[in-house]
PDB file of C-alpha atoms in Angstrom:
ATOM      1  CA  LEU A   1      50.767  15.673  -2.759  1.00 31.00           C
ATOM      2  CA  MET A   2      49.106  13.044  -4.926  1.00 38.00           C
ATOM      3  CA  LYS A   3      49.194   9.452  -6.094  1.00 39.00           C
ATOM      4  CA  LEU A   4      49.937   8.881  -9.748  1.00 37.00           C
ATOM      5  CA  LEU A   5      47.935   5.644  -9.780  1.00 36.00           C
ATOM      6  CA  PRO A   6      45.157   4.934 -10.077  1.00 37.00           C
ATOM      7  CA  HIS A   7      44.449   7.819 -12.407  1.00 40.00           C
ATOM      8  CA  ILE A   8      42.269   8.565 -15.397  1.00 41.00           C
ATOM      9  CA  ARG A   9      44.153   9.163 -18.616  1.00 44.00           C
ATOM     10  CA  TRP A  10      42.581  12.126 -20.431  1.00 43.00           C
ATOM     11  CA  ILE A  11      41.422  11.266 -23.931  1.00 40.00           C
ATOM     12  CA  GLN A  12      43.190  14.203 -25.537  1.00 46.00           C
ATOM     13  CA  SER A  13      46.930  14.198 -26.063  1.00 45.00           C
ATOM     14  CA  GLU A  14      49.544  16.143 -27.967  1.00 48.00           C
ATOM     15  CA  THR A  15      52.781  15.148 -29.679  1.00 48.00           C
ATOM     16  CA  HIS A  16      55.866  17.357 -29.537  1.00 48.00           C
ATOM     17  CA  GLU A  17      59.154  16.359 -31.163  1.00 50.00           C
ATOM     18  CA  ASP A  18      58.128  12.699 -31.381  1.00 46.00           C
ATOM     19  CA  HIS A  19      57.059  12.562 -27.725  1.00 49.00           C
ATOM     20  CA  GLU A  20      53.409  12.182 -26.729  1.00 57.00           C
ATOM     21  CA  TYR A  21      52.248  13.988 -23.610  1.00 61.00           C
ATOM     22  CA  PHE A  22      49.021  13.123 -21.871  1.00 73.00           C
ATOM     23  CA  ASN A  23      46.788  15.235 -19.685  1.00 80.00           C
ATOM     24  CA  ASP A  24      46.110  13.351 -16.483  1.00 82.00           C
ATOM     25  CA  VAL A  25      43.403  13.568 -13.865  1.00 85.00           C
ATOM     26  CA  LEU A  26      45.047  12.361 -10.653  1.00 83.00           C
ATOM     27  CA  ILE A  27      43.462  11.269  -7.401  1.00 82.00           C
ATOM     28  CA  ASN A  28      44.531  13.581  -4.594  1.00 79.00           C
ATOM     29  CA  ASP A  29      46.305  11.647  -1.853  1.00 80.00           C
ATOM     30  CA  SER A  30      44.939  14.019   0.821  1.00 80.00           C
ATOM     31  CA  PRO A  31      41.429  14.853  -0.392  1.00 79.00           C
ATOM     32  CA  ILE A  32      39.651  17.826   1.105  1.00 77.00           C
ATOM     33  CA  GLU A  33      36.221  16.940  -0.251  1.00 82.00           C
ATOM     34  CA  PHE A  34      34.471  14.307  -2.360  1.00 86.00           C
ATOM     35  CA  ALA A  35      36.114  13.551  -5.752  1.00 85.00           C
ATOM     36  CA  HIS A  36      39.107  15.806  -5.046  1.00 90.00           C
ATOM     37  CA  VAL A  37      41.344  15.403  -8.091  1.00 91.00           C
ATOM     38  CA  LEU A  38      44.144  17.234  -9.845  1.00 90.00           C
ATOM     39  CA  LEU A  39      44.245  18.057 -13.531  1.00 91.00           C
ATOM     40  CA  VAL A  40      47.843  18.016 -14.813  1.00 89.00           C
ATOM     41  CA  PRO A  41      48.243  19.127 -18.437  1.00 86.00           C
ATOM     42  CA  HIS A  42      51.218  17.645 -20.290  1.00 75.00           C
ATOM     43  CA  ARG A  43      52.495  15.600 -17.366  1.00 69.00           C
ATOM     44  CA  GLY A  44      55.948  14.283 -18.134  1.00 61.00           C
ATOM     45  CA  MET A  45      57.183  17.146 -20.300  1.00 59.00           C
ATOM     46  CA  THR A  46      60.955  17.269 -19.939  1.00 49.00           C
ATOM     47  CA  ASP A  47      61.133  20.945 -20.929  1.00 53.00           C
ATOM     48  CA  GLY A  48      58.939  21.917 -18.002  1.00 58.00           C
ATOM     49  CA  SER A  49      55.426  23.246 -17.559  1.00 78.00           C
ATOM     50  CA  PRO A  50      55.610  25.711 -14.673  1.00 80.00           C
ATOM     51  CA  GLN A  51      52.686  26.728 -12.482  1.00 89.00           C
ATOM     52  CA  ILE A  52      51.485  29.423 -14.873  1.00 89.00           C
ATOM     53  CA  VAL A  53      48.094  29.171 -16.565  1.00 93.00           C
ATOM     54  CA  SER A  54      48.439  28.389 -20.272  1.00 90.00           C
ATOM     55  CA  GLU A  55      45.726  28.619 -22.888  1.00 90.00           C
ATOM     56  CA  TYR A  56      45.838  24.849 -23.373  1.00 89.00           C
ATOM     57  CA  GLY A  57      45.734  24.070 -19.655  1.00 91.00           C
ATOM     58  CA  LEU A  58      42.972  26.567 -18.947  1.00 94.00           C
ATOM     59  CA  ARG A  59      40.837  25.207 -21.779  1.00 93.00           C
ATOM     60  CA  LEU A  60      41.183  21.743 -20.225  1.00 92.00           C
ATOM     61  CA  ALA A  61      40.229  23.179 -16.830  1.00 94.00           C
ATOM     62  CA  VAL A  62      37.107  24.764 -18.335  1.00 95.00           C
ATOM     63  CA  ASP A  63      36.247  21.433 -19.969  1.00 92.00           C
ATOM     64  CA  LEU A  64      36.692  19.732 -16.596  1.00 92.00           C
ATOM     65  CA  LEU A  65      34.262  22.196 -15.016  1.00 94.00           C
ATOM     66  CA  LEU A  66      31.725  21.554 -17.767  1.00 92.00           C
ATOM     67  CA  LEU A  67      31.948  17.760 -17.446  1.00 89.00           C
ATOM     68  CA  SER A  68      29.626  17.859 -14.441  1.00 88.00           C
ATOM     69  CA  SER A  69      26.284  19.640 -14.377  1.00 85.00           C
ATOM     70  CA  HIS A  70      26.251  19.617 -10.567  1.00 89.00           C
ATOM     71  CA  ARG A  71      26.232  23.163  -9.213  1.00 89.00           C
ATOM     72  CA  ASN A  72      28.739  22.346  -6.465  1.00 92.00           C
ATOM     73  CA  TRP A  73      31.508  21.044  -8.774  1.00 94.00           C
ATOM     74  CA  PHE A  74      34.335  23.578  -9.095  1.00 95.00           C
ATOM     75  CA  VAL A  75      37.946  23.982 -10.260  1.00 97.00           C
ATOM     76  CA  VAL A  76      40.695  26.124  -8.696  1.00 96.00           C
ATOM     77  CA  PHE A  77      44.257  27.221  -9.425  1.00 96.00           C
ATOM     78  CA  ASN A  78      46.870  28.692  -7.063  1.00 94.00           C
ATOM     79  CA  SER A  79      49.788  30.513  -8.672  1.00 95.00           C
ATOM     80  CA  LEU A  80      53.321  30.530  -7.319  1.00 91.00           C
ATOM     81  CA  CYS A  81      53.506  32.682  -4.173  1.00 90.00           C
ATOM     82  CA  ALA A  82      49.752  32.091  -3.754  1.00 88.00           C
ATOM     83  CA  PHE A  83      49.999  28.657  -2.072  1.00 85.00           C
ATOM     84  CA  ALA A  84      50.771  26.508  -5.098  1.00 84.00           C
ATOM     85  CA  SER A  85      52.161  23.228  -3.798  1.00 79.00           C
ATOM     86  CA  VAL A  86      54.475  22.414  -6.721  1.00 82.00           C
ATOM     87  CA  ASN A  87      55.903  24.347  -9.651  1.00 83.00           C
ATOM     88  CA  HIS A  88      54.146  22.347 -12.352  1.00 84.00           C
ATOM     89  CA  GLN A  89      50.939  23.494 -14.001  1.00 89.00           C
ATOM     90  CA  HIS A  90      48.037  21.826 -12.203  1.00 91.00           C
ATOM     91  CA  TYR A  91      44.458  22.559 -11.225  1.00 95.00           C
ATOM     92  CA  GLN A  92      42.341  21.136  -8.405  1.00 94.00           C
ATOM     93  CA  ALA A  93      38.700  20.087  -8.714  1.00 95.00           C
ATOM     94  CA  MET A  94      36.166  18.712  -6.240  1.00 93.00           C
ATOM     95  CA  TYR A  95      32.552  18.781  -5.133  1.00 93.00           C
ATOM     96  CA  SER A  96      31.546  21.090  -2.317  1.00 91.00           C
ATOM     97  CA  PRO A  97      29.037  19.662   0.189  1.00 90.00           C
ATOM     98  CA  SER A  98      27.041  22.901  -0.139  1.00 89.00           C
ATOM     99  CA  PRO A  99      26.980  25.873  -2.541  1.00 89.00           C
ATOM    100  CA  LEU A 100      30.034  28.117  -2.299  1.00 89.00           C
ATOM    101  CA  PRO A 101      29.559  31.795  -1.417  1.00 87.00           C
ATOM    102  CA  VAL A 102      31.303  32.890  -4.649  1.00 88.00           C
ATOM    103  CA  GLN A 103      28.476  31.370  -6.667  1.00 90.00           C
ATOM    104  CA  ALA A 104      26.129  34.154  -5.607  1.00 87.00           C
ATOM    105  CA  TRP A 105      28.340  37.077  -4.629  1.00 88.00           C
ATOM    106  CA  GLU A 106      27.218  40.403  -6.059  1.00 90.00           C
ATOM    107  CA  THR A 107      29.279  41.791  -8.941  1.00 92.00           C
ATOM    108  CA  VAL A 108      29.748  45.184 -10.591  1.00 93.00           C
ATOM    109  CA  LEU A 109      30.029  45.545 -14.371  1.00 93.00           C
ATOM    110  CA  VAL A 110      33.351  46.967 -15.561  1.00 95.00           C
ATOM    111  CA  CYS A 111      33.252  46.415 -19.346  1.00 93.00           C
ATOM    112  CA  ASN A 112      32.273  43.746 -21.851  1.00 89.00           C
ATOM    113  CA  SER A 113      32.350  40.386 -20.006  1.00 91.00           C
ATOM    114  CA  LEU A 114      34.510  41.786 -17.197  1.00 95.00           C
ATOM    115  CA  TYR A 115      33.070  42.399 -13.748  1.00 95.00           C
ATOM    116  CA  ARG A 116      34.498  42.789 -10.262  1.00 96.00           C
ATOM    117  CA  LEU A 117      33.246  41.710  -6.874  1.00 93.00           C
ATOM    118  CA  SER A 118      31.221  44.279  -4.983  1.00 92.00           C
ATOM    119  CA  ASP A 119      33.139  46.252  -2.356  1.00 88.00           C
ATOM    120  CA  THR A 120      31.017  44.610   0.340  1.00 85.00           C
ATOM    121  CA  TYR A 121      33.109  41.428   0.191  1.00 87.00           C
ATOM    122  CA  HIS A 122      36.326  40.564   1.985  1.00 86.00           C
ATOM    123  CA  SER A 123      38.602  40.419  -1.077  1.00 92.00           C
ATOM    124  CA  PHE A 124      38.991  42.071  -4.450  1.00 95.00           C
ATOM    125  CA  ALA A 125      38.445  39.867  -7.490  1.00 96.00           C
ATOM    126  CA  PHE A 126      38.054  40.234 -11.229  1.00 97.00           C
ATOM    127  CA  VAL A 127      35.007  38.270 -12.388  1.00 96.00           C
ATOM    128  CA  VAL A 128      34.740  36.954 -15.955  1.00 96.00           C
ATOM    129  CA  SER A 129      31.251  36.079 -17.140  1.00 92.00           C
ATOM    130  CA  TRP A 130      30.159  33.303 -19.472  1.00 92.00           C
ATOM    131  CA  ARG A 131      29.528  34.378 -23.074  1.00 88.00           C
ATOM    132  CA  GLY A 132      28.157  31.146 -24.464  1.00 86.00           C
ATOM    133  CA  ASN A 133      31.173  28.950 -25.188  1.00 90.00           C
ATOM    134  CA  GLY A 134      34.240  27.602 -23.444  1.00 92.00           C
ATOM    135  CA  ASP A 135      36.797  28.973 -25.888  1.00 93.00           C
ATOM    136  CA  GLN A 136      35.644  32.580 -25.424  1.00 93.00           C
ATOM    137  CA  PHE A 137      35.394  32.087 -21.664  1.00 95.00           C
ATOM    138  CA  ALA A 138      38.990  30.845 -21.484  1.00 95.00           C
ATOM    139  CA  LEU A 139      40.311  33.673 -23.674  1.00 95.00           C
ATOM    140  CA  ASP A 140      38.567  36.300 -21.535  1.00 96.00           C
ATOM    141  CA  ILE A 141      40.129  34.796 -18.403  1.00 97.00           C
ATOM    142  CA  LEU A 142      43.540  34.862 -20.087  1.00 96.00           C
ATOM    143  CA  ARG A 143      43.155  38.598 -20.747  1.00 96.00           C
ATOM    144  CA  VAL A 144      43.093  39.173 -16.990  1.00 97.00           C
ATOM    145  CA  LEU A 145      45.902  36.716 -16.293  1.00 97.00           C
ATOM    146  CA  LYS A 146      48.117  38.291 -18.961  1.00 96.00           C
ATOM    147  CA  VAL A 147      48.160  41.531 -16.964  1.00 97.00           C
ATOM    148  CA  LEU A 148      48.797  39.802 -13.644  1.00 97.00           C
ATOM    149  CA  VAL A 149      51.638  37.661 -14.997  1.00 96.00           C
ATOM    150  CA  ALA A 150      53.242  40.661 -16.746  1.00 96.00           C
ATOM    151  CA  ASN A 151      53.231  42.559 -13.443  1.00 97.00           C
ATOM    152  CA  GLY A 152      54.447  39.613 -11.365  1.00 96.00           C
ATOM    153  CA  ILE A 153      51.238  39.506  -9.311  1.00 97.00           C
ATOM    154  CA  ALA A 154      50.409  36.314  -7.409  1.00 95.00           C
ATOM    155  CA  HIS A 155      46.825  35.163  -7.902  1.00 96.00           C
ATOM    156  CA  ASN A 156      44.183  32.555  -7.192  1.00 96.00           C
ATOM    157  CA  LEU A 157      41.607  31.415  -9.753  1.00 97.00           C
ATOM    158  CA  VAL A 158      38.183  29.879  -9.084  1.00 97.00           C
ATOM    159  CA  LEU A 159      36.024  28.346 -11.851  1.00 97.00           C
ATOM    160  CA  VAL A 160      32.496  27.626 -10.699  1.00 95.00           C
ATOM    161  CA  ARG A 161      28.882  27.615 -11.783  1.00 92.00           C
ATOM    162  CA  GLY A 162      27.043  30.578 -10.347  1.00 86.00           C
ATOM    163  CA  GLU A 163      24.163  32.940 -10.771  1.00 80.00           C
ATOM    164  CA  SER A 164      24.369  34.903 -14.018  1.00 77.00           C
ATOM    165  CA  VAL A 165      26.076  38.253 -13.527  1.00 74.00           C
ATOM    166  CA  SER A 166      23.975  39.698 -16.346  1.00 65.00           C
ATOM    167  CA  SER A 167      20.423  40.899 -15.766  1.00 55.00           C
ATOM    168  CA  ILE A 168      19.578  40.005 -19.366  1.00 57.00           C
ATOM    169  CA  LEU A 169      21.628  36.986 -20.456  1.00 60.00           C
ATOM    170  CA  TYR A 170      21.070  33.595 -18.782  1.00 61.00           C
ATOM    171  CA  ARG A 171      18.661  35.044 -16.220  1.00 60.00           C
ATOM    172  CA  ASN A 172      17.723  32.543 -13.480  1.00 61.00           C
ATOM    173  CA  MET A 173      20.360  30.116 -14.794  1.00 72.00           C
ATOM    174  CA  LEU A 174      23.534  28.739 -13.268  1.00 83.00           C
ATOM    175  CA  VAL A 175      26.359  29.515 -15.688  1.00 89.00           C
ATOM    176  CA  PRO A 176      30.157  29.322 -15.413  1.00 93.00           C
ATOM    177  CA  ARG A 177      31.925  32.268 -13.851  1.00 94.00           C
ATOM    178  CA  ALA A 178      35.613  32.814 -13.179  1.00 96.00           C
ATOM    179  CA  LEU A 179      36.947  34.748 -10.212  1.00 96.00           C
ATOM    180  CA  ILE A 180      40.567  35.893 -10.312  1.00 97.00           C
ATOM    181  CA  PHE A 181      41.950  37.154  -6.992  1.00 97.00           C
ATOM    182  CA  PRO A 182      45.182  39.201  -7.277  1.00 97.00           C
ATOM    183  CA  ARG A 183      46.954  39.125  -3.947  1.00 95.00           C
ATOM    184  CA  LYS A 184      50.167  39.755  -2.021  1.00 93.00           C
ATOM    185  CA  HIS A 185      52.984  37.268  -2.465  1.00 90.00           C
ATOM    186  CA  PHE A 186      53.326  34.640   0.206  1.00 85.00           C
ATOM    187  CA  VAL A 187      56.655  32.842   0.588  1.00 76.00           C
ATOM    188  CA  GLY A 188      57.264  30.284   3.300  1.00 65.00           C
ATOM    189  CA  LYS A 189      55.630  27.246   4.818  1.00 62.00           C
ATOM    190  CA  LYS A 190      52.246  26.466   3.324  1.00 58.00           C
ATOM    191  CA  GLN A 191      50.535  26.548   6.720  1.00 58.00           C
ATOM    192  CA  GLN A 192      50.479  30.304   7.121  1.00 51.00           C
ATOM    193  CA  SER A 193      48.776  30.279  10.500  1.00 54.00           C
ATOM    194  CA  SER A 194      47.312  27.899  13.035  1.00 59.00           C
ATOM    195  CA  GLU A 195      43.875  28.555  11.563  1.00 70.00           C
ATOM    196  CA  PHE A 196      43.897  28.592   7.728  1.00 76.00           C
ATOM    197  CA  ASN A 197      45.796  29.671   4.641  1.00 81.00           C
ATOM    198  CA  VAL A 198      44.271  32.184   2.251  1.00 85.00           C
ATOM    199  CA  ALA A 199      44.332  30.271  -1.047  1.00 86.00           C
ATOM    200  CA  ALA A 200      41.736  29.652  -3.760  1.00 87.00           C
ATOM    201  CA  LEU A 201      39.478  27.433  -1.626  1.00 85.00           C
ATOM    202  CA  GLU A 202      39.376  29.906   1.221  1.00 88.00           C
ATOM    203  CA  LEU A 203      38.764  32.860  -1.093  1.00 89.00           C
ATOM    204  CA  ALA A 204      35.845  30.896  -2.556  1.00 88.00           C
ATOM    205  CA  GLY A 205      34.378  30.529   0.923  1.00 82.00           C
ATOM    206  CA  MET A 206      35.599  27.068   1.988  1.00 80.00           C
ATOM    207  CA  LEU A 207      37.911  27.426   4.978  1.00 76.00           C
ATOM    208  CA  VAL A 208      40.301  24.504   5.358  1.00 76.00           C
ATOM    209  CA  MET A 209      41.121  24.728   9.042  1.00 70.00           C
ATOM    210  CA  TYR A 210      44.286  23.640  10.810  1.00 71.00           C
ATOM    211  CA  GLY A 211      44.564  23.032  14.517  1.00 69.00           C
ATOM    212  CA  ASP A 212      42.103  21.329  16.840  1.00 72.00           C
ATOM    213  CA  ASP A 213      38.320  21.132  17.017  1.00 77.00           C
ATOM    214  CA  ALA A 214      38.165  24.023  19.461  1.00 78.00           C
ATOM    215  CA  GLU A 215      39.724  26.394  16.911  1.00 76.00           C
ATOM    216  CA  PHE A 216      37.251  25.229  14.286  1.00 77.00           C
ATOM    217  CA  GLU A 217      34.247  25.684  16.560  1.00 79.00           C
ATOM    218  CA  SER A 218      35.408  29.142  17.659  1.00 79.00           C
ATOM    219  CA  MET A 219      36.018  30.484  14.127  1.00 80.00           C
ATOM    220  CA  THR A 220      33.835  33.475  13.260  1.00 78.00           C
ATOM    221  CA  GLU A 221      33.602  35.886  10.350  1.00 78.00           C
ATOM    222  CA  ALA A 222      35.180  38.569  12.498  1.00 79.00           C
ATOM    223  CA  LYS A 223      38.169  36.323  13.246  1.00 78.00           C
ATOM    224  CA  ALA A 224      38.536  35.298   9.588  1.00 78.00           C
ATOM    225  CA  LYS A 225      38.489  38.786   8.064  1.00 80.00           C
ATOM    226  CA  PRO A 226      42.013  39.823   9.184  1.00 79.00           C
ATOM    227  CA  HIS A 227      43.492  36.824   7.363  1.00 82.00           C
ATOM    228  CA  PHE A 228      41.876  37.931   4.107  1.00 80.00           C
ATOM    229  CA  ALA A 229      42.848  41.564   4.707  1.00 83.00           C
ATOM    230  CA  ASP A 230      46.489  40.549   5.129  1.00 86.00           C
ATOM    231  CA  SER A 231      46.486  38.958   1.643  1.00 88.00           C
ATOM    232  CA  GLN A 232      45.095  42.016  -0.153  1.00 91.00           C
ATOM    233  CA  LEU A 233      47.073  44.364  -2.399  1.00 94.00           C
ATOM    234  CA  ASN A 234      46.790  48.065  -1.668  1.00 95.00           C
ATOM    235  CA  LYS A 235      44.227  50.147  -3.545  1.00 94.00           C
ATOM    236  CA  SER A 236      46.702  51.974  -5.769  1.00 96.00           C
ATOM    237  CA  VAL A 237      48.073  48.661  -7.091  1.00 96.00           C
ATOM    238  CA  LEU A 238      44.561  47.298  -7.685  1.00 96.00           C
ATOM    239  CA  ASP A 239      43.532  50.500  -9.470  1.00 96.00           C
ATOM    240  CA  GLY A 240      46.548  50.214 -11.763  1.00 97.00           C
ATOM    241  CA  LEU A 241      45.795  46.577 -12.532  1.00 97.00           C
ATOM    242  CA  MET A 242      42.165  47.441 -13.270  1.00 97.00           C
ATOM    243  CA  GLN A 243      43.227  50.078 -15.799  1.00 97.00           C
ATOM    244  CA  GLU A 244      45.493  47.598 -17.580  1.00 97.00           C
ATOM    245  CA  VAL A 245      42.871  44.851 -17.609  1.00 97.00           C
ATOM    246  CA  VAL A 246      40.210  47.206 -18.997  1.00 96.00           C
ATOM    247  CA  ALA A 247      42.636  48.273 -21.725  1.00 96.00           C
ATOM    248  CA  GLU A 248      43.232  44.606 -22.533  1.00 95.00           C
ATOM    249  CA  PHE A 249      39.494  43.947 -22.866  1.00 94.00           C
ATOM    250  CA  ASN A 250      38.932  47.077 -24.925  1.00 91.00           C
ATOM    251  CA  SER A 251      41.848  46.394 -27.243  1.00 85.00           C
ATOM    252  CA  THR A 252      40.902  45.729 -30.864  1.00 52.00           C
ATOM    253  CA  ALA A 253      44.068  43.733 -31.463  1.00 47.00           C
ATOM    254  CA  GLU A 254      43.423  40.166 -32.514  1.00 49.00           C
ATOM    255  CA  GLU A 255      46.625  38.809 -31.036  1.00 51.00           C
ATOM    256  CA  HIS A 256      46.545  36.016 -28.514  1.00 53.00           C
ATOM    257  CA  PRO A 257      46.003  37.331 -24.944  1.00 57.00           C
ATOM    258  CA  LEU A 258      49.323  35.896 -23.716  1.00 50.00           C
ATOM    259  CA  THR A 259      51.452  37.266 -26.552  1.00 45.00           C
TER     260      THR A 259
END
């Protein structure tokens, strides 16, 4: 999956029970695009750090997004049963050669900083808008993930700069947005089909194609749509998740979102 060296040792670190754990940015051994790296919080922890988003790891991922002002720099996360490669918390980041579709997709306000993708798009997604600082952004994302994890729902996360979802705040500015795609579980070989897997990159609009050049050249939107449809949860499940997420956002409790 990746080479451990050379790598950039993150400045921040934490000490637990007399052991210091670093957060590493690793060079991907099979890069998809320019500067394709992996962020691995607490690499080397003997007590395990499974592929579940933590507050600490997500805050690092948000920081990684904010390190570059380039609009095509983005960060993604695939949960278990959503094409995660290994069961250790890690995030991928890279530059896209062109703007990603998710940066401009139309959204519908749900409540507070919570939106959803318009029904005109191929997949359902919760969209969390930027409210001025990284800490609040991360906590709002965790409110959605708390519900998904509690219900055992596989998911893909995309952190990207995009057009402001608000007609008032940050108008005509590119600001961070998070898209969380709840989806059906996938268990099996990572190459789901001869064409492409439906993971975070593909949901963001970057199709990583398998097969030969002919398959790539013949790919159309009409041919791609069934792959996305196959990954979608049914409407009743999505409606139930929406109700729980809205309740989480409207809650006045001051407890941590993952407690």
